[in-house]
XYZ file of C-alpha atoms in Angstrom:
67
model
C 0.000 0.000 0.000
C 1.400 3.429 -0.905
C 2.429 5.982 1.711
C -0.304 8.437 0.645
C -3.875 7.422 -0.131
C -6.251 9.972 -1.677
C -9.433 8.047 -1.008
C -10.908 4.845 0.349
C -14.058 3.319 -1.128
C -16.251 0.764 0.591
C -18.458 -1.181 -1.787
C -21.886 -2.283 -0.622
C -22.669 -5.862 0.169
C -21.731 -6.333 3.820
C -25.148 -5.471 5.268
C -28.247 -7.594 4.681
C -30.990 -4.959 4.246
C -33.932 -7.376 4.361
C -32.783 -9.019 7.581
C -31.816 -5.641 9.050
C -35.364 -4.340 8.545
C -36.951 -7.513 9.933
C -34.714 -7.609 13.024
C -34.705 -3.814 13.529
C -30.892 -3.800 13.770
C -27.965 -3.966 11.375
C -27.452 -7.522 10.142
C -24.033 -8.293 8.676
C -23.275 -11.080 6.232
C -20.150 -12.956 5.094
C -18.719 -9.778 3.515
C -18.608 -7.846 6.787
C -14.786 -7.763 6.818
C -15.135 -4.934 4.294
C -16.410 -2.715 7.099
C -13.515 -3.660 9.363
C -10.898 -2.903 6.714
C -12.650 0.371 5.875
C -12.338 1.483 9.500
C -8.751 0.190 9.735
C -7.659 1.989 6.570
C -9.497 5.193 7.453
C -7.594 5.286 10.755
C -4.298 4.500 9.017
C -4.902 7.245 6.406
C -6.842 9.973 8.266
C -6.462 12.502 5.408
C -8.045 10.176 2.835
C -11.535 10.963 1.574
C -14.044 8.242 2.420
C -16.731 6.945 0.072
C -19.382 4.403 0.993
C -21.308 2.943 -1.921
C -24.363 1.369 -0.352
C -27.729 -0.049 -1.172
C -29.287 -3.326 -2.073
C -28.727 -4.900 -5.456
C -31.679 -7.229 -4.904
C -34.285 -6.002 -7.397
C -36.814 -8.442 -5.930
C -36.527 -7.087 -2.377
C -39.793 -6.152 -0.681
C -38.124 -3.114 0.931
C -39.286 0.215 -0.466
C -36.556 2.801 0.244
C -38.988 5.629 -0.546
C -41.623 4.748 2.059
């Protein structure tokens, strides 16, 4: 990893939105290490810009984000 990092991007996929809604708390899945590395790298490179790309890619989800 270079000495200077301009930005860190976290891609969606570590949170299960359907289960999170049903359980009324954040439900992580098998990709949750992404969140841990995001926090680790953001602490290691405090001047880096942070970008979280979130949302569900499940087009058949019964969750309506606009309700």
